[in-house]
Tab-separated table of C-alpha atoms in Angstrom:
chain	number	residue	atom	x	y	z
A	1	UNK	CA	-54.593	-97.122	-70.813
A	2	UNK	CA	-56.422	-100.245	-69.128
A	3	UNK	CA	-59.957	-100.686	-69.472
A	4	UNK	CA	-60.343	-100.118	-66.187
A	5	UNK	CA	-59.349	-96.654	-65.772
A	6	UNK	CA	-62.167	-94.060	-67.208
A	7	UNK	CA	-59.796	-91.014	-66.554
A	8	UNK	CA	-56.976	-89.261	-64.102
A	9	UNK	CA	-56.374	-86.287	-62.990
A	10	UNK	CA	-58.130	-84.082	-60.688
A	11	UNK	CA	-61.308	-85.328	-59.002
A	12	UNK	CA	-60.775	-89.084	-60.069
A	13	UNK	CA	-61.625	-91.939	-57.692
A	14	UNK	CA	-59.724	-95.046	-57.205
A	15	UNK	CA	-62.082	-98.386	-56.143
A	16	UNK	CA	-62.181	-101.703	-56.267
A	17	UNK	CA	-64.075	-104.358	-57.891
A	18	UNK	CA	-63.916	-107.150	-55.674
A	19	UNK	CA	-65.525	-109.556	-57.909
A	20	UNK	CA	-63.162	-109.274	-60.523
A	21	UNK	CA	-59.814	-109.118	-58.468
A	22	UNK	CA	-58.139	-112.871	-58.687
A	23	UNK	CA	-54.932	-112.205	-56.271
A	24	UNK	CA	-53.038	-112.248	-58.887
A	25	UNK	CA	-50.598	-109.875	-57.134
A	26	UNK	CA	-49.839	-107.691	-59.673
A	27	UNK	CA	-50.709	-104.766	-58.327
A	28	UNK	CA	-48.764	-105.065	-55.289
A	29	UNK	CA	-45.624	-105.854	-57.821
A	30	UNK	CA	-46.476	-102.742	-59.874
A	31	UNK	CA	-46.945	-100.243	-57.088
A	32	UNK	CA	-43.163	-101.765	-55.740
A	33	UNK	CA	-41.636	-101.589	-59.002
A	34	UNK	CA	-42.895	-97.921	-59.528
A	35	UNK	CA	-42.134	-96.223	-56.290
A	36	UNK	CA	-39.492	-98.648	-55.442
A	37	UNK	CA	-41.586	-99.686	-52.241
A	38	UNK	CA	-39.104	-101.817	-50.000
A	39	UNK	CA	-39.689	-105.710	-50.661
A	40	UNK	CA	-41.414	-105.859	-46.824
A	41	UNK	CA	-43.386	-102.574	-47.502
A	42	UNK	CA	-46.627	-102.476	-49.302
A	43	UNK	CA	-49.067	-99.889	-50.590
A	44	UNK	CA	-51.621	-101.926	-52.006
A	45	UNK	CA	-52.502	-105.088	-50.176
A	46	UNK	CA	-55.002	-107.761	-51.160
A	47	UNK	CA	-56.796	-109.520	-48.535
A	48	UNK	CA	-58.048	-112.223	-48.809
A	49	UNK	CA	-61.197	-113.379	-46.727
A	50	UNK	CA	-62.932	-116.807	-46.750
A	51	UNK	CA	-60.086	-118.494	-47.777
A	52	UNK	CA	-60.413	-121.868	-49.761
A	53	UNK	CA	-64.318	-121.372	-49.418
A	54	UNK	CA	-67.040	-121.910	-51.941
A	55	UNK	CA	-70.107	-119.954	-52.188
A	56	UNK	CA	-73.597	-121.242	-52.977
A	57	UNK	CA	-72.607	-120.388	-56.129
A	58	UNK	CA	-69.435	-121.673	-56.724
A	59	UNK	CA	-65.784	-120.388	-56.398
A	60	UNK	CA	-64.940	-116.612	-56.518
A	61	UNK	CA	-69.119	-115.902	-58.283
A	62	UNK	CA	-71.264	-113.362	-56.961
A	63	UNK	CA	-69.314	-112.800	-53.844
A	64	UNK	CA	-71.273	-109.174	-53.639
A	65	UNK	CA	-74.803	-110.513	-54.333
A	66	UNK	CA	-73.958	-113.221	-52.108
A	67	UNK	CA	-73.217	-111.223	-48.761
A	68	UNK	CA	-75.955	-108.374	-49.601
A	69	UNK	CA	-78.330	-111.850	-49.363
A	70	UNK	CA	-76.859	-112.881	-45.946
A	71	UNK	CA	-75.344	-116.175	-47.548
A	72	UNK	CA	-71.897	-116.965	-47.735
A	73	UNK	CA	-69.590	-114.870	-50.407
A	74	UNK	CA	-67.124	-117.565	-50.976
A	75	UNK	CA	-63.288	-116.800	-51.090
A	76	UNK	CA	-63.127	-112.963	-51.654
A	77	UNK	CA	-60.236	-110.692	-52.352
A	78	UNK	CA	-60.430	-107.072	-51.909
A	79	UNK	CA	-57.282	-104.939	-53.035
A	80	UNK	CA	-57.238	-102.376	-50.202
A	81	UNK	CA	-55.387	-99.376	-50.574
A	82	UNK	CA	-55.578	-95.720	-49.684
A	83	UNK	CA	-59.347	-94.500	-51.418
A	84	UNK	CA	-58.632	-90.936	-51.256
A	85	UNK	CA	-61.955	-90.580	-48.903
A	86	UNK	CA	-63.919	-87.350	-49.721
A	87	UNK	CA	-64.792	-87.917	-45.801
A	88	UNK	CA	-61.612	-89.345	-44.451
A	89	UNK	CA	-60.876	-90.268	-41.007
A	90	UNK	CA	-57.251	-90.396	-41.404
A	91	UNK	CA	-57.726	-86.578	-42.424
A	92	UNK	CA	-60.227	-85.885	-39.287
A	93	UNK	CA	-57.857	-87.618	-36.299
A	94	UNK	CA	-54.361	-86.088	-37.492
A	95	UNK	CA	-53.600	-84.080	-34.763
A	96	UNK	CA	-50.550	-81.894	-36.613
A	97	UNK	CA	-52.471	-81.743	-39.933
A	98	UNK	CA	-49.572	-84.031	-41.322
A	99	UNK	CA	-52.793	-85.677	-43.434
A	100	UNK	CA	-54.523	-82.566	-45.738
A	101	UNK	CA	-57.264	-83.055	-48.658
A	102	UNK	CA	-56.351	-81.123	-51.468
A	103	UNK	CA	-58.394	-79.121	-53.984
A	104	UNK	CA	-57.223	-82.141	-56.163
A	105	UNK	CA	-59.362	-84.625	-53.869
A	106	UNK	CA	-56.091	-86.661	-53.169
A	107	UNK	CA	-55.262	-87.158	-49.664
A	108	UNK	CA	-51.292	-86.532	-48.997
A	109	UNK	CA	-48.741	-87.223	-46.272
A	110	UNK	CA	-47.118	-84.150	-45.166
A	111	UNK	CA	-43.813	-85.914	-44.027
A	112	UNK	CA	-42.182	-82.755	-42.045
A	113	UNK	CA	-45.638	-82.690	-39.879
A	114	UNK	CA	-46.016	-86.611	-39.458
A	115	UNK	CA	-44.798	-87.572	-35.714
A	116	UNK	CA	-46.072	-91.241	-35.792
A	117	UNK	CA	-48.432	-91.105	-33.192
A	118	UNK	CA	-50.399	-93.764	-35.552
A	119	UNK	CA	-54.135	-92.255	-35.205
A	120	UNK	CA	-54.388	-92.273	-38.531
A	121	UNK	CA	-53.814	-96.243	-39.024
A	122	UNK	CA	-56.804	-96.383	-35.926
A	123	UNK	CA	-58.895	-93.956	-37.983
A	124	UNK	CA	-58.981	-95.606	-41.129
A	125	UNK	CA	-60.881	-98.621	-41.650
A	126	UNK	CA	-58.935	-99.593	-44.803
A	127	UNK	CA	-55.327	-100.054	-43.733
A	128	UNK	CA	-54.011	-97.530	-45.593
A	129	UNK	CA	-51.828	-96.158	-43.925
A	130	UNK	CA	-47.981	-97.672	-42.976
A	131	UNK	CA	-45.513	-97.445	-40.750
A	132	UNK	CA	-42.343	-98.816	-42.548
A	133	UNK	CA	-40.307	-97.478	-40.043
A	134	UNK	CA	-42.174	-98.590	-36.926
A	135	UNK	CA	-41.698	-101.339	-34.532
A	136	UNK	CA	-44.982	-103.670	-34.214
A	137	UNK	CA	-47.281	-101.451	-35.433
A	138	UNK	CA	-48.169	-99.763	-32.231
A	139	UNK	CA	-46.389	-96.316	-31.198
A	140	UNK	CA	-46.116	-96.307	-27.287
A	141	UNK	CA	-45.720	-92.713	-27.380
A	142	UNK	CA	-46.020	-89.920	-30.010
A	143	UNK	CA	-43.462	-89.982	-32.419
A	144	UNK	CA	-42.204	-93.760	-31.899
A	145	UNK	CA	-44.324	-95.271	-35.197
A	146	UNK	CA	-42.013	-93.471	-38.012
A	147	UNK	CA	-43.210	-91.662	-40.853
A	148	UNK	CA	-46.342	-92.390	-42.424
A	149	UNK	CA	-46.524	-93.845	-45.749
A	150	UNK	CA	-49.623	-94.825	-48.263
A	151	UNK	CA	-50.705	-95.052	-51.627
A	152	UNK	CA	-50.886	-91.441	-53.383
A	153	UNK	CA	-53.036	-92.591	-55.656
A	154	UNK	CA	-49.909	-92.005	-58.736
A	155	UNK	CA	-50.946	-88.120	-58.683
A	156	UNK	CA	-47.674	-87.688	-60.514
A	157	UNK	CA	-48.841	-90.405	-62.776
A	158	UNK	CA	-52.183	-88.940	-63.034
A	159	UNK	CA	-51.169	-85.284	-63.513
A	160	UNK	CA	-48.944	-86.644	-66.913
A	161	UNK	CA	-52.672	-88.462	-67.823
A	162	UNK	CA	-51.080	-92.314	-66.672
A	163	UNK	CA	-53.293	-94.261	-64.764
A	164	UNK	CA	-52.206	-95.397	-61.293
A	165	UNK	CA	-49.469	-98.089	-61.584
A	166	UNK	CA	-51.622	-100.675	-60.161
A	167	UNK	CA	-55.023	-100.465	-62.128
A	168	UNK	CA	-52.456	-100.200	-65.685
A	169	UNK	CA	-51.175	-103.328	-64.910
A	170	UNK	CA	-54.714	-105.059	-63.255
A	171	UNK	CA	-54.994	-108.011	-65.590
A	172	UNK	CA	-58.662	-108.767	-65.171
A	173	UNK	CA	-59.397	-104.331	-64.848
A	174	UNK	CA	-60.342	-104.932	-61.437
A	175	UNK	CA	-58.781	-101.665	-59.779
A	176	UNK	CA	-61.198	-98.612	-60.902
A	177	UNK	CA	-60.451	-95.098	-61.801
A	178	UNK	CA	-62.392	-92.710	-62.600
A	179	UNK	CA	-65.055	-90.115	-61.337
A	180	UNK	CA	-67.430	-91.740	-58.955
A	181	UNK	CA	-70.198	-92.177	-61.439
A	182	UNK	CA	-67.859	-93.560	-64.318
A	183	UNK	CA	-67.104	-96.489	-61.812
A	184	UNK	CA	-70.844	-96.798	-60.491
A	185	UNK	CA	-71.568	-97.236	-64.201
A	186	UNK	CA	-68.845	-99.314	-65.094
A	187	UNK	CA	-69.723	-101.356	-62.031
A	188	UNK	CA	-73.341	-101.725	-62.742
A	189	UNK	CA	-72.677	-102.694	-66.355
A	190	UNK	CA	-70.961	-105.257	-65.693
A	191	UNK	CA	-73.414	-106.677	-62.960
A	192	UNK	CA	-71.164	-106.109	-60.104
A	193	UNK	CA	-72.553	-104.515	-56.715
A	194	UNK	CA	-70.354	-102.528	-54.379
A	195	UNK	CA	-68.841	-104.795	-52.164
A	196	UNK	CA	-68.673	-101.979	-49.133
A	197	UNK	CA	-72.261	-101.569	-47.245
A	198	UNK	CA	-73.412	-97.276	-47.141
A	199	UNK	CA	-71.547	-96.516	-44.447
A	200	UNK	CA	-68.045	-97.633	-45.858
A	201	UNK	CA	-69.424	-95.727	-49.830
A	202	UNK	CA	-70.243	-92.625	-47.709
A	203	UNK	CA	-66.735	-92.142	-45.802
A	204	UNK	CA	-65.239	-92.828	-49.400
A	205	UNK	CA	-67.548	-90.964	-52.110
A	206	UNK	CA	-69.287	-88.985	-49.297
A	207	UNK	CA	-72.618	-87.355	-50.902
A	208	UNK	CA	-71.170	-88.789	-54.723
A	209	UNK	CA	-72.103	-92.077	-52.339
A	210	UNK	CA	-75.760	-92.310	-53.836
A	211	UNK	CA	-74.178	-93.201	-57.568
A	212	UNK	CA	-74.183	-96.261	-56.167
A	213	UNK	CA	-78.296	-96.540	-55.465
């Protein structure tokens, strides 16, 4: 398995580190190739912020240390996907329970109770979840926006002890997986910060948040 996965299976976490992800764009390939995501449809997006723009410390260095010191991170890229939030909003404004967290700690799509009202895609503040089937993103009335559709986190995968398409195939082992303190270790060995501030660590890890103190 990659580096970057520490295990799979029940209770693991999937998170990013942000100063190792180059936009490569291989995770986005292996997540389409795996699930056979349409070629407009994505489960794993990379966003990229600051673009073209050098830090005090040059290009793509210490983008975490940089913004916890209120100075400029540089260009960033964060692979955003669905987290699997121990406190997830997604889960909380669902108003058919079409969104459930299982004993497992994966969050999953309950297709036959999804009527696209889209609170979900308000709710989280990740962009997990899509609406492949949607017009423009915004559902004028309940049951307009499609199915819901997101990153599982490869539980199938996972439950035949694979690691999630897109950290296997992470060239630089910038996609995560683990338990939450395997990737708070991993992360602090190899200098790297969290690059989400305490509120963002608590919706994901909720109280596993303070690994990351």
């Amino acid at each position: 398995m990659s580096e970057g996965v520490m295990g799979t299976g029940e209770g693991t976490r999937i998170f990013p580190d942000v100063e190792a992800c180059i936009d490569c764009g291989g995770c986005v390939v292996a997540c389409k190739r795996t699930w056979d995501v349409p070629r407009d449809d994505q489960r794993i997006d990379i966003m990229t912020m600051m673009e073209g723009q050098s830090g005090p410390q040059g290009d793509n260095e210490a983008k975490v240390q940089n913004l916890q010191g209120d100075e400029a991170p540089g260009e960033t890229h964060i692979p955003m996907q669905c987290y699997h939030c121990d406190n997830a909003p997604c889960v909380s404004v669902c108003p058919t329970d079409a969104l459930q967290k299982e004993e497992d700690r994966f969050v999953r799509v309950h297709d036959d109770l999804c009527v696209g009202c889209q609170y979900c895609l308000s709710g989280c503040p990740f962009g997990a979840p899509q609406f492949p089937d949607g017009d423009d993103g915004k559902a004028a009335v309940a049951g307009t926006g499609g199915i819901m559709d997101k990153c599982t986190g490869c539980h199938e995968r996972q439950l035949a002890d694979k690691g999630p398409a897109c950290a296997e195939e992470c060239a630089t082992d910038a996609i995560l997986v683990g338990s939450t303190g395997d990737i708070a270790d991993e992360l602090a060995s190899r200098d790297t910060g969290s690059f989400f501030n305490d509120e963002a660590l608590e919706i994901i890890f909720g109280e596993e948040a303070r690994h990351f103190q």
